[in-house]
JSON list of C-alpha atoms in Angstrom, two decimals:
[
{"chain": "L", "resi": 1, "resn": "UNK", "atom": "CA", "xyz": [0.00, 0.00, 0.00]},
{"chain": "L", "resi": 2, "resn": "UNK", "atom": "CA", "xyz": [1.44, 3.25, -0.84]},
{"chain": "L", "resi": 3, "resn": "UNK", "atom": "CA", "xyz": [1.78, 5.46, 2.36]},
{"chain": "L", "resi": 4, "resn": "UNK", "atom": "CA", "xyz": [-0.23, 8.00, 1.34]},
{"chain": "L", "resi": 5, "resn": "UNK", "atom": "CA", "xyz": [-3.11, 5.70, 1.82]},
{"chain": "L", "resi": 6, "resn": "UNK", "atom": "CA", "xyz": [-1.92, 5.21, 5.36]},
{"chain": "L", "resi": 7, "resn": "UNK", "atom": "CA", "xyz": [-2.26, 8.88, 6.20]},
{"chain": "L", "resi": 8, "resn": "UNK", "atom": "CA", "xyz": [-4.33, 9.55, 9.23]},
{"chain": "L", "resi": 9, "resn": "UNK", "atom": "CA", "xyz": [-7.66, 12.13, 8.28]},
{"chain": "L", "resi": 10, "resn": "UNK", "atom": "CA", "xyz": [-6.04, 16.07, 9.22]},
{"chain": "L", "resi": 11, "resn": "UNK", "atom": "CA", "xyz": [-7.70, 15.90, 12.52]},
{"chain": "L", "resi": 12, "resn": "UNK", "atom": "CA", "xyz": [-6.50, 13.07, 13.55]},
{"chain": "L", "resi": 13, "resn": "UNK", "atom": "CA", "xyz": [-3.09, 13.28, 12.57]},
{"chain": "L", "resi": 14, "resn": "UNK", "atom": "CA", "xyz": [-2.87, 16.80, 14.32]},
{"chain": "L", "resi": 15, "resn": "UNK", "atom": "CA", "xyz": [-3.80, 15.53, 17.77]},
{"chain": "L", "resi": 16, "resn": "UNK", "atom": "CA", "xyz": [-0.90, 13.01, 17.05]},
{"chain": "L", "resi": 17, "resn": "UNK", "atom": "CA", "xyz": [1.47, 14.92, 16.49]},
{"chain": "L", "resi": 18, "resn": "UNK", "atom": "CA", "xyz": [0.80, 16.92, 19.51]},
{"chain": "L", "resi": 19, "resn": "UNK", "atom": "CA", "xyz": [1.04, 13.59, 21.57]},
{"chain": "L", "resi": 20, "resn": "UNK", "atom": "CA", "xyz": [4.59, 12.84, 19.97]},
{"chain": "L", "resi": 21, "resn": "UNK", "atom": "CA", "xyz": [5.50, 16.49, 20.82]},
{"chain": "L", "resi": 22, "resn": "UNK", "atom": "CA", "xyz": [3.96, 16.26, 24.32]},
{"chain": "L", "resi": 23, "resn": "UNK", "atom": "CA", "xyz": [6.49, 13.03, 25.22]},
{"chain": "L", "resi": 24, "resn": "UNK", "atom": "CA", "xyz": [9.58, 14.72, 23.36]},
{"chain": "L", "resi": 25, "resn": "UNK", "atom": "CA", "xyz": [9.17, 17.90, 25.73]},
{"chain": "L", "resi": 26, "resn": "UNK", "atom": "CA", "xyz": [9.05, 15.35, 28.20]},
{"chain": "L", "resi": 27, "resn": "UNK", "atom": "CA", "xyz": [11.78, 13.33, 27.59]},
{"chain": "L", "resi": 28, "resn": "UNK", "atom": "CA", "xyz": [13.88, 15.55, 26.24]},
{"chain": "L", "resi": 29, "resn": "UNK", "atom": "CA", "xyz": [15.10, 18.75, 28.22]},
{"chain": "L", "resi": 30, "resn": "UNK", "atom": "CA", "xyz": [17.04, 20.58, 24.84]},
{"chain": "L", "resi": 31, "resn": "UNK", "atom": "CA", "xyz": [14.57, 21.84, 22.43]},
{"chain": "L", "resi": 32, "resn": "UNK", "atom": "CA", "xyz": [16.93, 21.29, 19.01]},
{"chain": "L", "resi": 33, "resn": "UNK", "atom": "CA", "xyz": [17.27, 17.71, 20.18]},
{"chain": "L", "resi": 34, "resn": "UNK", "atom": "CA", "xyz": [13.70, 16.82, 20.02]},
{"chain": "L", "resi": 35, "resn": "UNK", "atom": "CA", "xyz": [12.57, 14.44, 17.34]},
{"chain": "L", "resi": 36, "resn": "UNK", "atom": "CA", "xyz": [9.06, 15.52, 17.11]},
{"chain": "L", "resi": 37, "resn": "UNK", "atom": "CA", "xyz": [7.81, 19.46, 17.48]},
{"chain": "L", "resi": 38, "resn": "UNK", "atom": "CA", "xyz": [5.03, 21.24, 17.56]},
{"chain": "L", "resi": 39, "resn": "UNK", "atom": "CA", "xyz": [4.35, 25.05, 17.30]},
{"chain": "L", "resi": 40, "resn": "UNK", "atom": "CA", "xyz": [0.27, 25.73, 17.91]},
{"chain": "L", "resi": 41, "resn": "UNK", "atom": "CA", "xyz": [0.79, 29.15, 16.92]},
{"chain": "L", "resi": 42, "resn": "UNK", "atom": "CA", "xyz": [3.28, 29.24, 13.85]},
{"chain": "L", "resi": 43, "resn": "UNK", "atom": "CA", "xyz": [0.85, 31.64, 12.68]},
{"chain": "L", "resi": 44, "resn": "UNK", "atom": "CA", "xyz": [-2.65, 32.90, 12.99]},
{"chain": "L", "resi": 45, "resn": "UNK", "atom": "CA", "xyz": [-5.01, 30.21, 13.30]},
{"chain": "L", "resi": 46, "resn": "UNK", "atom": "CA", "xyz": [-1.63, 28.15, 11.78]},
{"chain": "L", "resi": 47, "resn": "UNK", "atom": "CA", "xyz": [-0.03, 24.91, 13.41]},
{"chain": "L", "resi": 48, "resn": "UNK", "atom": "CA", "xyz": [3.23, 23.46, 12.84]},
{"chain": "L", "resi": 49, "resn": "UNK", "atom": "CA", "xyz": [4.38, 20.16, 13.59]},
{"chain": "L", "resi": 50, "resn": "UNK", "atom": "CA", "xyz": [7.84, 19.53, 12.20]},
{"chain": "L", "resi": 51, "resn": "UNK", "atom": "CA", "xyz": [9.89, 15.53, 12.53]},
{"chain": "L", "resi": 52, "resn": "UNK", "atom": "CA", "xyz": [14.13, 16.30, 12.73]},
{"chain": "L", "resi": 53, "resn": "UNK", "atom": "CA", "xyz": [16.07, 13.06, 12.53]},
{"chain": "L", "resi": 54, "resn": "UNK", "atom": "CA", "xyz": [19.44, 15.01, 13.40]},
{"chain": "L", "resi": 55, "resn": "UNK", "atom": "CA", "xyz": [20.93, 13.15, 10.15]},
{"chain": "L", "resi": 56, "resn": "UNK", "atom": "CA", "xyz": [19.81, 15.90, 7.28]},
{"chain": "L", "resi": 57, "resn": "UNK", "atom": "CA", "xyz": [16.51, 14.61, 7.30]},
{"chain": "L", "resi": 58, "resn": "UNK", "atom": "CA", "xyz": [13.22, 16.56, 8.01]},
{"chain": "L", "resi": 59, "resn": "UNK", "atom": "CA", "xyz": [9.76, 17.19, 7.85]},
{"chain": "L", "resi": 60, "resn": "UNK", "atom": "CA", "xyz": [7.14, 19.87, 8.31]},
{"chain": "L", "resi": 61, "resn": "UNK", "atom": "CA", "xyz": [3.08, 19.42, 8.61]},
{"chain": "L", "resi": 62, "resn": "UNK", "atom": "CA", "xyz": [0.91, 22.90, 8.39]},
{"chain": "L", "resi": 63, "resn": "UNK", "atom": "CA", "xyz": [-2.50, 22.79, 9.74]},
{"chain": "L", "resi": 64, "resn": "UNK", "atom": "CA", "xyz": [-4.32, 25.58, 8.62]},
{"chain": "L", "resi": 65, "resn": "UNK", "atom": "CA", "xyz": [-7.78, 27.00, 8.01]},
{"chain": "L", "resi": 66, "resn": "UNK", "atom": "CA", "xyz": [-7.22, 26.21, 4.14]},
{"chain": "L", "resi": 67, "resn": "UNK", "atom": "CA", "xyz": [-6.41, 22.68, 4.80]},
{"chain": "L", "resi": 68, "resn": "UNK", "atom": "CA", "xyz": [-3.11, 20.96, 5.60]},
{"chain": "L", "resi": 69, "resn": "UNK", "atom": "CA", "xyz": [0.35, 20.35, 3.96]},
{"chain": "L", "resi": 70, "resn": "UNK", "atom": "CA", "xyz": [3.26, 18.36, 4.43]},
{"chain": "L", "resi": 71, "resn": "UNK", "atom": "CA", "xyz": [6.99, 19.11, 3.03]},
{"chain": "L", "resi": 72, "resn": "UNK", "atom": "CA", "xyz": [9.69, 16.38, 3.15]},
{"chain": "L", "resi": 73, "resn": "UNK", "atom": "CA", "xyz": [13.22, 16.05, 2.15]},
{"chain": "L", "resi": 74, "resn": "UNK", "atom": "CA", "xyz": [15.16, 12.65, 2.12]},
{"chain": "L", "resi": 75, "resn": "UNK", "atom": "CA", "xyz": [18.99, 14.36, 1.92]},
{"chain": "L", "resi": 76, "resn": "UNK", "atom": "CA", "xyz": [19.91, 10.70, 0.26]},
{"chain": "L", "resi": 77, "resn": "UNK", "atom": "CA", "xyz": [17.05, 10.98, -2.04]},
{"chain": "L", "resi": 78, "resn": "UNK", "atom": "CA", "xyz": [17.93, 10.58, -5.26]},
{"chain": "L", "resi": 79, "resn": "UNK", "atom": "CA", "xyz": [15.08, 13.11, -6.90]},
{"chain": "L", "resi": 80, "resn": "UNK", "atom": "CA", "xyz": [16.94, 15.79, -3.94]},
{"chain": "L", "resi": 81, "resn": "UNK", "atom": "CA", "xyz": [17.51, 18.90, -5.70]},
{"chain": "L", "resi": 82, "resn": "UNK", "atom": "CA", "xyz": [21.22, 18.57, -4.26]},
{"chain": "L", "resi": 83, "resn": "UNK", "atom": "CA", "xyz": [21.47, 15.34, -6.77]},
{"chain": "L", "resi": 84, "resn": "UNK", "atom": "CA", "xyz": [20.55, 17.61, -9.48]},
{"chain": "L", "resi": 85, "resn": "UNK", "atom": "CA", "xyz": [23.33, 19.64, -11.37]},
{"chain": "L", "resi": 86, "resn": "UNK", "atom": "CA", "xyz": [20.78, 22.60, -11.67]},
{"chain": "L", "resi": 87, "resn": "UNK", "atom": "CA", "xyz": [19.95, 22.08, -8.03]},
{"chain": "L", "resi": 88, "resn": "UNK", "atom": "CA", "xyz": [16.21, 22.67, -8.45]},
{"chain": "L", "resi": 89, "resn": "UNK", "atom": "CA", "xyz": [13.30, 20.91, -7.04]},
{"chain": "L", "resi": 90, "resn": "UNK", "atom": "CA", "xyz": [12.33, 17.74, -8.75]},
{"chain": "L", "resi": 91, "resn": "UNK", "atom": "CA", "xyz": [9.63, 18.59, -11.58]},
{"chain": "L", "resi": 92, "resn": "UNK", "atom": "CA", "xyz": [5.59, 17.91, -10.17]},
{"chain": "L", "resi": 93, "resn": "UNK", "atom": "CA", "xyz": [6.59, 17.97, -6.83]},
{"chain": "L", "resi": 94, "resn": "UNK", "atom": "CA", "xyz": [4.76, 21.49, -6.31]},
{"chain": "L", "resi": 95, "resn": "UNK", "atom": "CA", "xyz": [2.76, 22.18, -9.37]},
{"chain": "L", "resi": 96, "resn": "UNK", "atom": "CA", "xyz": [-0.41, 20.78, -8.75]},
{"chain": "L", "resi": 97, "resn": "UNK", "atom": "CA", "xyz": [-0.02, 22.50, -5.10]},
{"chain": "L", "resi": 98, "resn": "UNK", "atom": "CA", "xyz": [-2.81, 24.91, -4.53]},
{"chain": "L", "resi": 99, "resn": "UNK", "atom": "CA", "xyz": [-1.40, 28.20, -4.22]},
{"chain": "L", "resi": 100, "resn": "UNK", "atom": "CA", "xyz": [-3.47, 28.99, -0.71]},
{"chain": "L", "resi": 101, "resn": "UNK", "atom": "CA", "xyz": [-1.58, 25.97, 0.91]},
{"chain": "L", "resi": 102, "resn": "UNK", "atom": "CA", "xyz": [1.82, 26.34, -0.71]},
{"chain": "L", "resi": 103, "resn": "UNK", "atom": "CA", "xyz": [2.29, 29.87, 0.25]},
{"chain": "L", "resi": 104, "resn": "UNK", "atom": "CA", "xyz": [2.67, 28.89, 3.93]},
{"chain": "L", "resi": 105, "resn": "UNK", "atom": "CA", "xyz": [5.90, 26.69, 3.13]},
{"chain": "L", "resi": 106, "resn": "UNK", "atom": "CA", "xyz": [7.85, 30.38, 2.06]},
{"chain": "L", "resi": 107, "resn": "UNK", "atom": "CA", "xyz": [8.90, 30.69, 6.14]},
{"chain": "L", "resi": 108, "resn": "UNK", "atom": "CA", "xyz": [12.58, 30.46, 5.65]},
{"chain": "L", "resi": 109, "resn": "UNK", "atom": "CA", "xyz": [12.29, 28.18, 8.91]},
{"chain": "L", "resi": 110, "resn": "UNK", "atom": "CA", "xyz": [10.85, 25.40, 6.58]},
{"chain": "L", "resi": 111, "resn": "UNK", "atom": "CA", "xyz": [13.20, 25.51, 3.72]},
{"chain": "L", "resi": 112, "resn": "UNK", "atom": "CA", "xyz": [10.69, 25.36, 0.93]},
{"chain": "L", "resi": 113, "resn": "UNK", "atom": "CA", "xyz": [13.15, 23.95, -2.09]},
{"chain": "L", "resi": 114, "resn": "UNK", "atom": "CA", "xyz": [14.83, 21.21, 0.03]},
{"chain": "L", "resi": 115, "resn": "UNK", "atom": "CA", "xyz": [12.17, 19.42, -0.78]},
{"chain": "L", "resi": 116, "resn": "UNK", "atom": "CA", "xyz": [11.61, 15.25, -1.79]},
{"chain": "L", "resi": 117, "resn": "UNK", "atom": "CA", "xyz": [7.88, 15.19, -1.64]},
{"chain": "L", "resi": 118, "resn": "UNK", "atom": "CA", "xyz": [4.46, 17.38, -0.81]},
{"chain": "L", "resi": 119, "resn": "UNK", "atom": "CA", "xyz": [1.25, 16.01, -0.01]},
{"chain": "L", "resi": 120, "resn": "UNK", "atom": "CA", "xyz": [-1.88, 18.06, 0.62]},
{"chain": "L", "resi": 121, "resn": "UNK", "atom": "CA", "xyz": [-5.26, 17.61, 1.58]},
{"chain": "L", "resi": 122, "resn": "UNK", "atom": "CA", "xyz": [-7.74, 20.85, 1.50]},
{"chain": "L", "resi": 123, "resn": "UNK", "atom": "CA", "xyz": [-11.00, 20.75, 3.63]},
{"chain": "L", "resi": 124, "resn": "UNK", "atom": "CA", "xyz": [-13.26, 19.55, 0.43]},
{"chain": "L", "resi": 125, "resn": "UNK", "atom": "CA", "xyz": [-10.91, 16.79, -0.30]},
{"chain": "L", "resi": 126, "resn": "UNK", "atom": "CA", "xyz": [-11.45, 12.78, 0.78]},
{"chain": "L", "resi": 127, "resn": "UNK", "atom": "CA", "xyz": [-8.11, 12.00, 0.56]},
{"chain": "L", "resi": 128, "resn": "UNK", "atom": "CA", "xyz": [-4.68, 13.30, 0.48]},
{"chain": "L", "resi": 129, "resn": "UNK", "atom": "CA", "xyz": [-3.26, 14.36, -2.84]},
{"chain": "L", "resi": 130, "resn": "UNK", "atom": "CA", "xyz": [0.26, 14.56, -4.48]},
{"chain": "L", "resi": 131, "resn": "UNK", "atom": "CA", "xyz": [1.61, 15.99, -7.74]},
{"chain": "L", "resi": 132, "resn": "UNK", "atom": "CA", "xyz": [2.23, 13.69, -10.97]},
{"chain": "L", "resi": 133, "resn": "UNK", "atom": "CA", "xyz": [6.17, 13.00, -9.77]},
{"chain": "L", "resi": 134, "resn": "UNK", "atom": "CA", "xyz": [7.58, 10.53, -11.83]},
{"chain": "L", "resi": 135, "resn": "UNK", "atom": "CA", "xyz": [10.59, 8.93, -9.45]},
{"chain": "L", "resi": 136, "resn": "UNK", "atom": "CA", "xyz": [13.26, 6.84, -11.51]},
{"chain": "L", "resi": 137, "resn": "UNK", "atom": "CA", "xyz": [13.17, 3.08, -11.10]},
{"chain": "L", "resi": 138, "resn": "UNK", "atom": "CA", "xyz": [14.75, 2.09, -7.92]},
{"chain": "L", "resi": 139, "resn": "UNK", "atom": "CA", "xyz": [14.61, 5.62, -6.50]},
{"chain": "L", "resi": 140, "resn": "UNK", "atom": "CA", "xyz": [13.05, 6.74, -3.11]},
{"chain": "L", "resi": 141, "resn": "UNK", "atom": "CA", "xyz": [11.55, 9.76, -2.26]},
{"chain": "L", "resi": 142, "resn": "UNK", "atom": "CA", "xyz": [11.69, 9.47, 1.57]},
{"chain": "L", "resi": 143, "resn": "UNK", "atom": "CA", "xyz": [8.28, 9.93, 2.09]},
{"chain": "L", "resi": 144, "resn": "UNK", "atom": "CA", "xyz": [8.05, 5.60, 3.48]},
{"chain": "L", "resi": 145, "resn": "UNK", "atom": "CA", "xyz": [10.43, 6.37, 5.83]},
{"chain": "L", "resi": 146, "resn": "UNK", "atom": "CA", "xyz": [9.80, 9.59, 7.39]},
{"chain": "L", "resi": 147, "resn": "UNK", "atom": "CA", "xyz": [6.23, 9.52, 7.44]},
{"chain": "L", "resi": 148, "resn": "UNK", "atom": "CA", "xyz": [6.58, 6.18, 9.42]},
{"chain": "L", "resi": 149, "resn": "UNK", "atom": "CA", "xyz": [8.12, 8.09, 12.07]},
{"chain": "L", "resi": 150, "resn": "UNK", "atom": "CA", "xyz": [4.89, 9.33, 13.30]},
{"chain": "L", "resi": 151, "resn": "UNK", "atom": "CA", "xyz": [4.33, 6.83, 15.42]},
{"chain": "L", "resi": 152, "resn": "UNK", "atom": "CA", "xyz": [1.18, 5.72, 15.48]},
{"chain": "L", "resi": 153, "resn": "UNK", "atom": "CA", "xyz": [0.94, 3.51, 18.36]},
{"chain": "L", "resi": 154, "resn": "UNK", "atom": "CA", "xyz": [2.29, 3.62, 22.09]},
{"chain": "L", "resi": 155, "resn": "UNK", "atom": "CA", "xyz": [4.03, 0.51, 21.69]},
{"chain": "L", "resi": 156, "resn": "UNK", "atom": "CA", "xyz": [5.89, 2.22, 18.49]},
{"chain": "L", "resi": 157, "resn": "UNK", "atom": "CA", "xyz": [6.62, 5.01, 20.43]},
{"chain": "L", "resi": 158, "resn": "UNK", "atom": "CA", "xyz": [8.42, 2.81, 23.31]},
{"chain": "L", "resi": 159, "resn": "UNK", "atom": "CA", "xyz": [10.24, 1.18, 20.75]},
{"chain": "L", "resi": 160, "resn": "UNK", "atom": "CA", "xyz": [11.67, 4.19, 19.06]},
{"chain": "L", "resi": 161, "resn": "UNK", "atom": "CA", "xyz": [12.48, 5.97, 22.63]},
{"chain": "L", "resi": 162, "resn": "UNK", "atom": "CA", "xyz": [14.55, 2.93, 23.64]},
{"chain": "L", "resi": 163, "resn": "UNK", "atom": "CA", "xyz": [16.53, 3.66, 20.29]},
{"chain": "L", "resi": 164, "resn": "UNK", "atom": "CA", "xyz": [16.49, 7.62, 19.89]},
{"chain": "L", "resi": 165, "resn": "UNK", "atom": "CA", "xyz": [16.58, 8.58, 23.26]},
{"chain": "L", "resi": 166, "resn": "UNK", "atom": "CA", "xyz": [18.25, 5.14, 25.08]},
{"chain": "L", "resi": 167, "resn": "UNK", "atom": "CA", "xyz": [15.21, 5.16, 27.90]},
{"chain": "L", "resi": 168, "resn": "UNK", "atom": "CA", "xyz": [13.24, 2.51, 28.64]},
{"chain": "L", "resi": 169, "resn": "UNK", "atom": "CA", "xyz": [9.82, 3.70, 28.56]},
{"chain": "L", "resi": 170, "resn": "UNK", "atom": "CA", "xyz": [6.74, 2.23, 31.17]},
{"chain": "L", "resi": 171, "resn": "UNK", "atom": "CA", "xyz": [4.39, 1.25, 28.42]},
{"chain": "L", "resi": 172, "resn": "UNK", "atom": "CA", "xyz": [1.44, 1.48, 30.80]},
{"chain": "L", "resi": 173, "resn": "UNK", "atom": "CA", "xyz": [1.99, 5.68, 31.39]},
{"chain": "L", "resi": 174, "resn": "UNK", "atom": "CA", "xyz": [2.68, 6.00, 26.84]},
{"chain": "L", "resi": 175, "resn": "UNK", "atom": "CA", "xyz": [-0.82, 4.26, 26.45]},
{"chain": "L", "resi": 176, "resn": "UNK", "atom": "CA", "xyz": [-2.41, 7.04, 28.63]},
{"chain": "L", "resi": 177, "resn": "UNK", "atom": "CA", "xyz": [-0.61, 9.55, 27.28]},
{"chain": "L", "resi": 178, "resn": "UNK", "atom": "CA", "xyz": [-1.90, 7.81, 23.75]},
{"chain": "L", "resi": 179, "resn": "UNK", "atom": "CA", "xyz": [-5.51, 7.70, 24.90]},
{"chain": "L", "resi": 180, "resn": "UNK", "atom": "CA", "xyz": [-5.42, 11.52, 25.79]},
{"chain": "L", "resi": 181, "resn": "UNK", "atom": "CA", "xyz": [-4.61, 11.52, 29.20]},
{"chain": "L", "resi": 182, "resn": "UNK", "atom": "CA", "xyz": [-3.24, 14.93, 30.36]},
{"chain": "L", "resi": 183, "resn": "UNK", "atom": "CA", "xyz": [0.68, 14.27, 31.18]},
{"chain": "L", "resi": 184, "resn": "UNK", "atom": "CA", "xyz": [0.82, 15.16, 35.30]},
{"chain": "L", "resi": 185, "resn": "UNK", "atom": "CA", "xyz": [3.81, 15.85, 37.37]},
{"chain": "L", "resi": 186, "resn": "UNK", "atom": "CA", "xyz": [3.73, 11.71, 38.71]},
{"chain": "L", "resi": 187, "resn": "UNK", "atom": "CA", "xyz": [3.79, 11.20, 35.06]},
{"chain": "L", "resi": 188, "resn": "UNK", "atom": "CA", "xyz": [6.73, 13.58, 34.10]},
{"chain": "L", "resi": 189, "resn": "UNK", "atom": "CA", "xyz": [8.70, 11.67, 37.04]},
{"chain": "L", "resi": 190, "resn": "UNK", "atom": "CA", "xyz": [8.44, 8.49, 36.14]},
{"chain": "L", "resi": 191, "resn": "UNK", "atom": "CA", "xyz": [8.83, 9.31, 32.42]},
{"chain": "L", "resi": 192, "resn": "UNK", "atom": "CA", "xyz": [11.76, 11.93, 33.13]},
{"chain": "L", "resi": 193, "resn": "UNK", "atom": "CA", "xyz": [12.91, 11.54, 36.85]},
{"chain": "L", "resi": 194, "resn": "UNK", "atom": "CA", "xyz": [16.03, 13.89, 35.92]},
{"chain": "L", "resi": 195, "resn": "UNK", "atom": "CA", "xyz": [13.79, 16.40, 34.32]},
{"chain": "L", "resi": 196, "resn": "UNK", "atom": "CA", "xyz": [12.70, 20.05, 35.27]},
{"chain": "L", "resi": 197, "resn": "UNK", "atom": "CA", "xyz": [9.43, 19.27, 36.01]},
{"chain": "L", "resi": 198, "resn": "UNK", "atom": "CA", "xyz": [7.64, 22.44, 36.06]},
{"chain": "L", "resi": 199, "resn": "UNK", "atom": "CA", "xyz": [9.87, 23.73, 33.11]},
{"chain": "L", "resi": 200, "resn": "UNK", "atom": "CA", "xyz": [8.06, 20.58, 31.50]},
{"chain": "L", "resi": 201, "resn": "UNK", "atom": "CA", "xyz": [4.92, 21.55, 32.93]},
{"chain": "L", "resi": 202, "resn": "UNK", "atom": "CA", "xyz": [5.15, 25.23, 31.78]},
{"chain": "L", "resi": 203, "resn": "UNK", "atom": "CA", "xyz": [5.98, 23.90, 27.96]},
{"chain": "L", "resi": 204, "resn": "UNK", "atom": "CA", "xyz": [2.94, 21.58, 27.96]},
{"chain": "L", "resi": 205, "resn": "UNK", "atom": "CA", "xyz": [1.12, 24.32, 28.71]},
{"chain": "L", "resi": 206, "resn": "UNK", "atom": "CA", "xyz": [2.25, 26.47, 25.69]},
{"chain": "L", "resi": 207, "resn": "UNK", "atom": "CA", "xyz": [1.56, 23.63, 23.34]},
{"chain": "L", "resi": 208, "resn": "UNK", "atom": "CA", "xyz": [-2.20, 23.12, 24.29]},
{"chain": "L", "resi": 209, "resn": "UNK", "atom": "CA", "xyz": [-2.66, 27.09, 24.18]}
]
């Protein structure tokens, strides 16, 4: 199944994000080390949740009253514009983008030409959309991978914390988290017990806001 097709509806997919940023502000007490962001205010009535591997790899998801967009870049990917000799952005990656949804990736935070792939999905569409890229055989354009970092489940989420962040996570507290519990301080301790708690308390905050 292409991953597209695996794409949770906007909604969805914004709350988890916000869960995934939630447990990196936990876990994680230096902002440019987190894995998983989130930014409810990137702009007026504009969310941003953004995925940094720390290896050249990124991604950034706008949710906005237009509808929602996300921006990836694979730096191996063979269709990057850095593989290019002309250094531009892979032809049909953008063109098809409606113009009221790609005008939010010209923030210079999100780097709108290093770019691998763009889906979209306005408010009157059923499913997510992509331009007509045609990707060499045997290329990749990253989107497999780094969309599968959005972990889905709590059990993914302990997995990849063991690996990214070396912890061993307490499945029992990630499931709560998961099912929309609010994160407490008896939460934060057992999740963080080095942690500034109400520095982690005070950031939760902001990100519900």
């Amino acid at each position: 199944m292409n991953v597209i097709d695996t794409l949770p509806e906007p909604e969805k997919l914004k709350k988890l994000l916000k869960i995934l940023s939630s447990l990196n502000i936990v876990l994680c007490t230096e902002e440019w080390l987190r894995y998983h962001r989130f930014v409810s205010e990137f702009d007026k009535n504009v969310s941003l949740a953004s995925i940094d591997n720390g290896s050249g790899d990124d991604l950034f998801i706008i949710f906005a009253p237009q509808g929602t967009i996300i921006k990836g870049f694979d730096h191996e990917s063979e269709i990057s514009p850095y593989a290019r000799d002309e250094h531009e952005v892979w032809p049909g990656i953008y063109e098809e983008v409606p113009t009221s949804l790609l005008s939010f990736l010209e923030d210079e935070a999100i780097n709108k030409d290093d770019v691998t792939f763009c889906f979209w999905r306005e408010n009157n569409d059923l499913t997510w959309q992509k331009g007509k890229v045609e990707i060499p055989a045997g290329a990749e354009d990253g989107s497999d991978f780094l969309l599968e970092t959005i972990f889905g489940t709590a059990e993914d989420f302990v997995e990849f914390a063991e690996g990214y962040f070396e912890i061993t996570l307490p499945l029992e507290i990630i499931a709560k988290v998961y099912e929309g519990a609010a994160i407490t301080k008896e939460m934060i301790e057992a999740l963080n017990p080095d942690g500034d708690v109400e520095k982690i308390l005070r950031e939760l905050t902001e990100l519900d806001s």
